[in-house]
CSV table of C-alpha atoms in Angstrom, one decimal:
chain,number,residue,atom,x,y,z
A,1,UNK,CA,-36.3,60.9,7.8
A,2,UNK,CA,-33.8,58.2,6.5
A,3,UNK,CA,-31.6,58.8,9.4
A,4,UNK,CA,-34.7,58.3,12.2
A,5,UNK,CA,-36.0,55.4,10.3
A,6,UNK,CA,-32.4,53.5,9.8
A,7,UNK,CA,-32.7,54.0,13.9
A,8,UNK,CA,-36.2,52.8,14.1
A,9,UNK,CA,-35.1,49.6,12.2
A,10,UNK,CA,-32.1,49.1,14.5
A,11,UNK,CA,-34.1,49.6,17.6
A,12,UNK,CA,-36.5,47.0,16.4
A,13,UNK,CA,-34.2,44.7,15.5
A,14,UNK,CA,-32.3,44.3,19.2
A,15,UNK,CA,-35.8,44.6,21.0
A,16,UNK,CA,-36.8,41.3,19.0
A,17,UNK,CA,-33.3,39.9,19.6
A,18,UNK,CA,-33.9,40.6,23.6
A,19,UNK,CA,-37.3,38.9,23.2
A,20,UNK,CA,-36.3,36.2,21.5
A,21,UNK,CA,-33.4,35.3,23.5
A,22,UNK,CA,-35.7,36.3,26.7
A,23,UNK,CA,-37.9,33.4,25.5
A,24,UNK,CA,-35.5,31.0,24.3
A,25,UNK,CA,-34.1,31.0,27.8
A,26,UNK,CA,-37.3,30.4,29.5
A,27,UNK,CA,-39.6,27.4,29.6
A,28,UNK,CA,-43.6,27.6,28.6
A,29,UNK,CA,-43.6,28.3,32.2
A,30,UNK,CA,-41.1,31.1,32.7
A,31,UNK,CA,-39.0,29.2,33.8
A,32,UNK,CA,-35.2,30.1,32.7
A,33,UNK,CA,-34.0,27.0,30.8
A,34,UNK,CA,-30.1,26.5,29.7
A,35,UNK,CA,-29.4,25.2,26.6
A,36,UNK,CA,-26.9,22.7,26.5
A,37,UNK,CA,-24.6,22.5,23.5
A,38,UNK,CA,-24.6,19.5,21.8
A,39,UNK,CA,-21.3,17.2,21.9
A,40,UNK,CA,-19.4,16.2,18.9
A,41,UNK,CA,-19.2,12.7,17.8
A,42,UNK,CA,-16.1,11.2,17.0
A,43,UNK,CA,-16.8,9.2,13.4
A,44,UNK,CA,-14.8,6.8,12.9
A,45,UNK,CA,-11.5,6.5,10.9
A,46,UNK,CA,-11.4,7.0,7.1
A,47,UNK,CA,-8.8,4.6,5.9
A,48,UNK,CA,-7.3,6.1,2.8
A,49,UNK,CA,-5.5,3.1,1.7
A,50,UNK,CA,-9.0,1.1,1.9
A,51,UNK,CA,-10.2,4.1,-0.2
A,52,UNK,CA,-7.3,4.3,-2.7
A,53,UNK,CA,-7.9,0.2,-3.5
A,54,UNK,CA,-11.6,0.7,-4.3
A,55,UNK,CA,-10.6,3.2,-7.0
A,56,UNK,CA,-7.6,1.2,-8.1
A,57,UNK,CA,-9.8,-1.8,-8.4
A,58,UNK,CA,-12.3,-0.2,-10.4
A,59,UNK,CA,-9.4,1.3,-12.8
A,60,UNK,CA,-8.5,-2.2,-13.2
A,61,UNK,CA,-12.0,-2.6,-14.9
A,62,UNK,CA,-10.7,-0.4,-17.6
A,63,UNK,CA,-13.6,2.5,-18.4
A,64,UNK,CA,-16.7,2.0,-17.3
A,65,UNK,CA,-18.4,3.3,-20.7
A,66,UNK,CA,-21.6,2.2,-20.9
A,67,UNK,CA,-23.0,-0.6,-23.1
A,68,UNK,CA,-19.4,-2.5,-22.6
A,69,UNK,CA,-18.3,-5.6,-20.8
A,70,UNK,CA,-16.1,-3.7,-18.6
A,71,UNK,CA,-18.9,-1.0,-17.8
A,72,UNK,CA,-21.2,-4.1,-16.4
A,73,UNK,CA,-18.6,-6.1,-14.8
A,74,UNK,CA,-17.8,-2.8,-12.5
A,75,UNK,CA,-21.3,-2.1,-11.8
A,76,UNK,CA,-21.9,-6.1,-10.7
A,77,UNK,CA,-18.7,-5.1,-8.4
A,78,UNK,CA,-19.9,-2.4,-7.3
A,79,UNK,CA,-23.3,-3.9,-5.8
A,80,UNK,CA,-21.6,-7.2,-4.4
A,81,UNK,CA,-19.6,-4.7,-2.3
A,82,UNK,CA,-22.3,-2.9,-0.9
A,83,UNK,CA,-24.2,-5.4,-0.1
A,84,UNK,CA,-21.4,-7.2,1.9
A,85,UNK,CA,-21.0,-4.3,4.0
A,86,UNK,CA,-24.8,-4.5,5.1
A,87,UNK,CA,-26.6,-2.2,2.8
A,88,UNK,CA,-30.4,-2.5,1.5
A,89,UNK,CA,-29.5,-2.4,-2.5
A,90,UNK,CA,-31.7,-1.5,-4.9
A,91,UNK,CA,-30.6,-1.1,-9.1
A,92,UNK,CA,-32.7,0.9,-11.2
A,93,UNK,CA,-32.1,-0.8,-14.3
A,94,UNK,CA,-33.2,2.0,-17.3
A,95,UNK,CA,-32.5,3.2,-21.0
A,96,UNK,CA,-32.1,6.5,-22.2
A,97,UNK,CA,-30.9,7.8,-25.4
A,98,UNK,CA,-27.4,9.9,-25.6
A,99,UNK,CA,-26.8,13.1,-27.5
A,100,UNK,CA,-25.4,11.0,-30.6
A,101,UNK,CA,-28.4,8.8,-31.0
A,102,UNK,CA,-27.1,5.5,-29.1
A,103,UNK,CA,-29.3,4.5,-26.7
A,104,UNK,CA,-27.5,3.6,-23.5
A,105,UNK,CA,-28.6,0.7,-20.6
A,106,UNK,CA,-28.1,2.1,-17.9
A,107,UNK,CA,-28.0,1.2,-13.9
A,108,UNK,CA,-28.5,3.7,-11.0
A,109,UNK,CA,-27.1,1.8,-7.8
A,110,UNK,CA,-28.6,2.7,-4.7
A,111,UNK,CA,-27.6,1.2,-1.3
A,112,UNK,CA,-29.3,2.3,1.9
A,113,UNK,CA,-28.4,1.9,5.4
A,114,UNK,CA,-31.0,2.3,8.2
A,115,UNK,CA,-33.7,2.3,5.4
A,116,UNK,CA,-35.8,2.6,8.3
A,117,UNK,CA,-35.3,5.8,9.6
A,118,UNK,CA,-37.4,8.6,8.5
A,119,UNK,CA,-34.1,11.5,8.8
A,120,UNK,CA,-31.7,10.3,6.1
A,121,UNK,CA,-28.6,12.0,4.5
A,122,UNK,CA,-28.1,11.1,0.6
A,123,UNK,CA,-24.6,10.8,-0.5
A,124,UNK,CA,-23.8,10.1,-4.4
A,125,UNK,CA,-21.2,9.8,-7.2
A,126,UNK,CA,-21.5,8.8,-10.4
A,127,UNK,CA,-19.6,5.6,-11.4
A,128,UNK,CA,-19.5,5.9,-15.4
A,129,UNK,CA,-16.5,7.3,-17.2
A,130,UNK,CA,-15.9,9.1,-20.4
A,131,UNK,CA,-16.5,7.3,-23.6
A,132,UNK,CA,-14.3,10.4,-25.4
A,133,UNK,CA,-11.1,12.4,-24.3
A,134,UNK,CA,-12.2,15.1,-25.8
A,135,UNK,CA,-9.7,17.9,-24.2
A,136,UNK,CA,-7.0,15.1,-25.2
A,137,UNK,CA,-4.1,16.2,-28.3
A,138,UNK,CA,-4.5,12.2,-29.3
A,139,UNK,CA,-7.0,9.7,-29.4
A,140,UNK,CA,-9.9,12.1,-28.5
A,141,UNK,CA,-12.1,9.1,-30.0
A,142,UNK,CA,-11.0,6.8,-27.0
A,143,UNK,CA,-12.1,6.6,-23.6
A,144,UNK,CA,-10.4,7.6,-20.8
A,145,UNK,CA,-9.4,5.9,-17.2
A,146,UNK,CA,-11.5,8.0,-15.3
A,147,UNK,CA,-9.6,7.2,-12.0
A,148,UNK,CA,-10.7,11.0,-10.5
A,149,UNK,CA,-13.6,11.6,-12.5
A,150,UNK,CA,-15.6,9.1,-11.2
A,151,UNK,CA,-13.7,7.0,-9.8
A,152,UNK,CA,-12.5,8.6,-6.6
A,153,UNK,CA,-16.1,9.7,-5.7
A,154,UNK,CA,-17.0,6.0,-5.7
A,155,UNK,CA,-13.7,4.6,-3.8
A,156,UNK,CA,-14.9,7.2,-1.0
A,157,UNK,CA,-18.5,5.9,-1.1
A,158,UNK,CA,-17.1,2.8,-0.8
A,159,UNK,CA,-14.9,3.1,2.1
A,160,UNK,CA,-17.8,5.6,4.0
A,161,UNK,CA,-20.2,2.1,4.1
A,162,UNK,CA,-17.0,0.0,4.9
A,163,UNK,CA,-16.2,2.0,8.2
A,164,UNK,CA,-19.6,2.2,9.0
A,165,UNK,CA,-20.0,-1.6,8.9
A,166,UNK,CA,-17.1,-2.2,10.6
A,167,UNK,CA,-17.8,0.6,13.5
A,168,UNK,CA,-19.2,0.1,17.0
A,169,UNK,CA,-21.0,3.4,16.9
A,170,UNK,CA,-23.4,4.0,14.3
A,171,UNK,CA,-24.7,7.0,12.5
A,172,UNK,CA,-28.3,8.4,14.2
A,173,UNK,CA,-29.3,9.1,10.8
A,174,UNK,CA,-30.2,6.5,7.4
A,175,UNK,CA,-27.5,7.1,5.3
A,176,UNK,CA,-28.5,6.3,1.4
A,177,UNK,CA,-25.4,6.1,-0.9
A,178,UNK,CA,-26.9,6.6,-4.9
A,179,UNK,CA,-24.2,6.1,-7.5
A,180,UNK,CA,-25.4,7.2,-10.5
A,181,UNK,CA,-24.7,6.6,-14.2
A,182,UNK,CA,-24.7,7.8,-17.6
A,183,UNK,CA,-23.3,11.2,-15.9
A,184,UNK,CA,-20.5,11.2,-18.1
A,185,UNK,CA,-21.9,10.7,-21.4
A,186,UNK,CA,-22.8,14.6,-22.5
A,187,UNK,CA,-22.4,16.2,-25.2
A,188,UNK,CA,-18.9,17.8,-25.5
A,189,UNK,CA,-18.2,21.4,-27.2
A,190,UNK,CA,-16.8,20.2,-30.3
A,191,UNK,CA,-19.8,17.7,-31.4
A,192,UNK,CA,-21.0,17.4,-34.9
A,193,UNK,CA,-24.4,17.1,-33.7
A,194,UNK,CA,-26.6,20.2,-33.2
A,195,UNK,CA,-27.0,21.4,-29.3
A,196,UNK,CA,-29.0,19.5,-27.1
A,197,UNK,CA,-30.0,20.2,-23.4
A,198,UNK,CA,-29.5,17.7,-20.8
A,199,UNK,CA,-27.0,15.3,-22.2
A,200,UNK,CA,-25.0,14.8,-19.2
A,201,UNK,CA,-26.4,13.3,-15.6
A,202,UNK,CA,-28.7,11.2,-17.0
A,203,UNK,CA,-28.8,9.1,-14.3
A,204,UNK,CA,-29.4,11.7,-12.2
A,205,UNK,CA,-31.9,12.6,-14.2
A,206,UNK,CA,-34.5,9.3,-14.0
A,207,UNK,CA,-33.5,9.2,-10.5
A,208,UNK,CA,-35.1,12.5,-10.2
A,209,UNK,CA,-38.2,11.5,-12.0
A,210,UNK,CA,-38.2,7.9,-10.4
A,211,UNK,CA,-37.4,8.2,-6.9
A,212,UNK,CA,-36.3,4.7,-5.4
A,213,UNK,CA,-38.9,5.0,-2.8
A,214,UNK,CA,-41.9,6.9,-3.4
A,215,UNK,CA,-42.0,10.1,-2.1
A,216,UNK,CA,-38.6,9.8,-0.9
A,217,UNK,CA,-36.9,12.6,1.3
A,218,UNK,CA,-33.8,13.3,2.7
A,219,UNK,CA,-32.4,16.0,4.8
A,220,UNK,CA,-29.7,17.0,2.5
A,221,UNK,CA,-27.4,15.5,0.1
A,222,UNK,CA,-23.6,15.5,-0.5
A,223,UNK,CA,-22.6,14.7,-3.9
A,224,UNK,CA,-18.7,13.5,-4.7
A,225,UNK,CA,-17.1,14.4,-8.4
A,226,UNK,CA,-13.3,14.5,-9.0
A,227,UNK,CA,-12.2,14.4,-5.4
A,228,UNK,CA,-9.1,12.8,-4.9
A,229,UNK,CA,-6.6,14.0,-7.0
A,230,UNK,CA,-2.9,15.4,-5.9
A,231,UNK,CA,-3.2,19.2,-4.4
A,232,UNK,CA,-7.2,19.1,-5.8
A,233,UNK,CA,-8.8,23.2,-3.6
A,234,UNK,CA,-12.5,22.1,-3.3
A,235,UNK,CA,-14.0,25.8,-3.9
A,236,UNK,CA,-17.9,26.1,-2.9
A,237,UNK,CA,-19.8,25.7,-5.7
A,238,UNK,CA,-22.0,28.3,-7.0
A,239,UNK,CA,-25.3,25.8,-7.5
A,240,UNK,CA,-24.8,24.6,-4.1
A,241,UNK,CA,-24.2,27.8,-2.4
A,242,UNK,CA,-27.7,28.8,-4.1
A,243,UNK,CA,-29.5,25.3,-3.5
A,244,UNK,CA,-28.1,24.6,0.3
A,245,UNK,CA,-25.7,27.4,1.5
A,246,UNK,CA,-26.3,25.9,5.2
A,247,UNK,CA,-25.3,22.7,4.3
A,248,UNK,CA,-22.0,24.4,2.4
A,249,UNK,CA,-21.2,26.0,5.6
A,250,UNK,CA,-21.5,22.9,7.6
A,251,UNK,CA,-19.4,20.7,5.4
A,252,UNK,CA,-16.9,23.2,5.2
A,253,UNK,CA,-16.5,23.9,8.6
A,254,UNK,CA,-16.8,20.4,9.3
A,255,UNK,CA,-13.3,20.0,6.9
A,256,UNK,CA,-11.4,23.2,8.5
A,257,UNK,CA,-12.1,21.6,12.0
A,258,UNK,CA,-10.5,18.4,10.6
A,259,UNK,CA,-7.3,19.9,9.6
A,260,UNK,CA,-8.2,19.9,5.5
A,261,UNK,CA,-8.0,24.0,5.4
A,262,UNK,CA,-6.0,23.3,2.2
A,263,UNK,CA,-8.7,21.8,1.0
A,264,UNK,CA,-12.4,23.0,1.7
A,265,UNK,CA,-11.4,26.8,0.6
A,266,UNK,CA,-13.5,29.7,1.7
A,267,UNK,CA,-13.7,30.8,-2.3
A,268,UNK,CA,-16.8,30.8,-4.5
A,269,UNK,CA,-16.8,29.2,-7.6
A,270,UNK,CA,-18.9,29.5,-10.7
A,271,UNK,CA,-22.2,26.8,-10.9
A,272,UNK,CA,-21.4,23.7,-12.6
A,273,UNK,CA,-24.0,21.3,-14.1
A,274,UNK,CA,-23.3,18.0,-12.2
A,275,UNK,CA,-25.6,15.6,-11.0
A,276,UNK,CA,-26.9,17.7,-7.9
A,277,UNK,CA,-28.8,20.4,-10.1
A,278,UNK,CA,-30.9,17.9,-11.4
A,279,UNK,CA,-31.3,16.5,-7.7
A,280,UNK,CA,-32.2,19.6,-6.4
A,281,UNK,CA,-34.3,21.1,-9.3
A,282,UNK,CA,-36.0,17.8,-10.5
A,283,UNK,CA,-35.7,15.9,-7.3
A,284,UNK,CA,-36.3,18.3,-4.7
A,285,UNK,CA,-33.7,17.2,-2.1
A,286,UNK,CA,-30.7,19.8,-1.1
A,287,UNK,CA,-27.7,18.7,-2.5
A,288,UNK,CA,-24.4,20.3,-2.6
A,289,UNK,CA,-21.1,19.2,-4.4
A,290,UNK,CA,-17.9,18.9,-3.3
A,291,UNK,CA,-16.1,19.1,-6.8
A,292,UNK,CA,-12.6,19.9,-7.7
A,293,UNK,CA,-12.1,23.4,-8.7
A,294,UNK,CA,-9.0,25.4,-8.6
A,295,UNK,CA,-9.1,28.9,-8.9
A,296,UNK,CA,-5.7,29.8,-9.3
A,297,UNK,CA,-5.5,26.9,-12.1
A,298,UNK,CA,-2.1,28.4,-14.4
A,299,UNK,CA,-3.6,26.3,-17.7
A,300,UNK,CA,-7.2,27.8,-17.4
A,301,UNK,CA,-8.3,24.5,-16.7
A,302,UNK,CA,-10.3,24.8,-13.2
A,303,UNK,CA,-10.9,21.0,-12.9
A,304,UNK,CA,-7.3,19.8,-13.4
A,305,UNK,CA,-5.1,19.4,-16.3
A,306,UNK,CA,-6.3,15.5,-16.2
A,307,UNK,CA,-10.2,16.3,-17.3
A,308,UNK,CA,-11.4,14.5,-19.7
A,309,UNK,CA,-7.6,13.3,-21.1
A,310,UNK,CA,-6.1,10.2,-21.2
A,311,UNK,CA,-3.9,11.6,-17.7
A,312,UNK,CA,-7.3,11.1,-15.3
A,313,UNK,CA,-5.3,7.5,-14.4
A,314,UNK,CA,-4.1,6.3,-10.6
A,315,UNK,CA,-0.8,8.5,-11.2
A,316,UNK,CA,-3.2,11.7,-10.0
A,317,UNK,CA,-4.7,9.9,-7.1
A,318,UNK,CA,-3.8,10.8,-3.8
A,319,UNK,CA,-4.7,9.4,-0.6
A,320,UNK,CA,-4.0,12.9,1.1
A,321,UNK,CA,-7.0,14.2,-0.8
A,322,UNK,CA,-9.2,10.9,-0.1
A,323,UNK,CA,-8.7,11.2,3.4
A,324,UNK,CA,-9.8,14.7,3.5
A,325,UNK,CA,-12.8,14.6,1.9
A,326,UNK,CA,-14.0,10.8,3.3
A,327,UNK,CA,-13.6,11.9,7.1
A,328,UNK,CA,-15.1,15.4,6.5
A,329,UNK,CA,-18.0,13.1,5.0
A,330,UNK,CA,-17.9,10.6,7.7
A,331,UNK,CA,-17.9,13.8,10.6
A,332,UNK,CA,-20.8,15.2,9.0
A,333,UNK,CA,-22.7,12.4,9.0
A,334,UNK,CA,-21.8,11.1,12.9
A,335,UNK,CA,-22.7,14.6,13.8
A,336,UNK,CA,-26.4,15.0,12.5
């Protein structure tokens, strides 16, 4: 009986196959139709050097800790720049308290292009650093550079509205660019405080509650977090491949058609709490995240030997890895 029904399931499974492809091929009036593939759209170049600047020049700051001069200098930057290449820009301007009691000011930093169109791609980063290097041997009390972790997803934002600006041909799609804070202020493993959930995104976090436009929507979202350091393998993450496997797949072959096999790895990585959980789970948008993560790491430490140390500084930066990821961004955004 197993064997006849196994059959049975097979037999049904062409005969809709047939039908389907039968009626795919014919018009509502049986008329056979062809279906013409669509062409791909050359995006425009990703300059690395362009890219590599914008995260020098937000180095230069020094750490973008929130509640510091340096933290709202950066984010005053940070909009002045948008808006020069064109963007709608909009700051959510917010409190919320961290896991040691300080309560942080905050600014979520969202910059739309074609704010118009109803089929939109998100793209975000966060743009805070740590206020702790808390995997450090020294100074674990001090904050760190936060070139990659932060840093490089912004410089990539940066340059992705920059060539679009400067381009002839323009995306089809609204492209919205969020660069969110607090992201970096969680709790870390050795705090004298008790436990507490949600301590890191928070600017994810109100976005999700507070959406910049009301009942805002967008076909998927791409979120950027440590992507530019030397040799970084960008595994797919297990939230994303959960949340938005389709749009995993479509990135990633997006990046091997580039060239950046030695980048956008076919390996699965654990889930990481980032800012796209709280995106997708809070926010109801499908985000993935291109994060580093290497699997054959020889330390033990997936995320670089940089993370959260005093070494996340321009000497890890490499334009190499900038490129790869910013014109596997732009590609996938020319091509929707």
């Amino acid at each position: 009986m197993k064997n006849r029904l196994n059959t049975l399931a097979v037999l049904l499974f062409f005969t809709v196959i047939l039908y389907r492809c039968d009626s795919s091929e014919r018009g509502s009036n049986g008329q056979a139709t062809v279906e013409v593939e669509k062409p791909v759209v050359e995006a425009p170049a990703f300059n690395a050097d362009s890219a590599y600047q914008f995260v020098e020049k937000q180095v230069a700051f020094g750490p973008r800790v929130p509640n510091t001069a340096e933290h709202y200098a950066t984010g005053d930057w940070l909009i002045s720049q948008l808006r020069s290449y064109g963007l709608e820009v909009q700051v959510q301007s917010f409190q919320m308290r961290a896991f040691n009691g300080t309560m942080l000011n905050l600014r979520n930093i969202i910059a739309s292009y074609n704010p118009k169109a109803a089929n939109r791609v998100l793209l975000a980063a966060h743009w805070d650093t740590r206020p702790f290097a808390d995997k450090a041997e020294t100074d674990q009390d001090k904050p760190i550079d936060g070139a990659n972790d932060g840093g490089s997803g912004v410089g990539i934002l940066l340059e992705v509205a920059r060539a679009m600006h400067a381009a002839e041909l323009k995306p089809n799609v609204g492209v919205d660019i969020i660069l969110f804070d607090g992201e970096d202020y969680g709790q870390p493993d050795n705090s004298e405080f008790p436990y507490q959930d949600n301590t890191w995104c928070l600017g994810a976090q109100y976005w999700s509650k507070n959406k910049h436009v009301p009942n805002y929507r967008a076909k998927y979202g791409i979120l950027l977090d440590m992507v530019g350091a030397e040799g970084a393998k960008f595994a797919r993450e297990g939230a994303s491949m959960n949340y938005a496997k389709e749009v995993v797949d479509k990135v990633w072959r997006a990046g091997n058609n580039l060239g950046f096999s030695e980048y956008f790895i076919y390996e699965n990585a654990p889930a990481i709490t980032d800012d796209h959980v709280y995106v997708n789970e809070w926010g109801g948008v499908r985000m993935i995240d291109i994060i580093e993560y290497n699997l054959v790491s020889s330390d033990g430490d997936y995320f670089g030997d940089y993370h959260h140390r005093h070494t996340d500084n321009m000497d890890v930066i490499s334009r190499n890895t900038l490129k790869a990821v910013g014109q596997t961004v732009l590609h996938v955004i020319y091509n929707e």
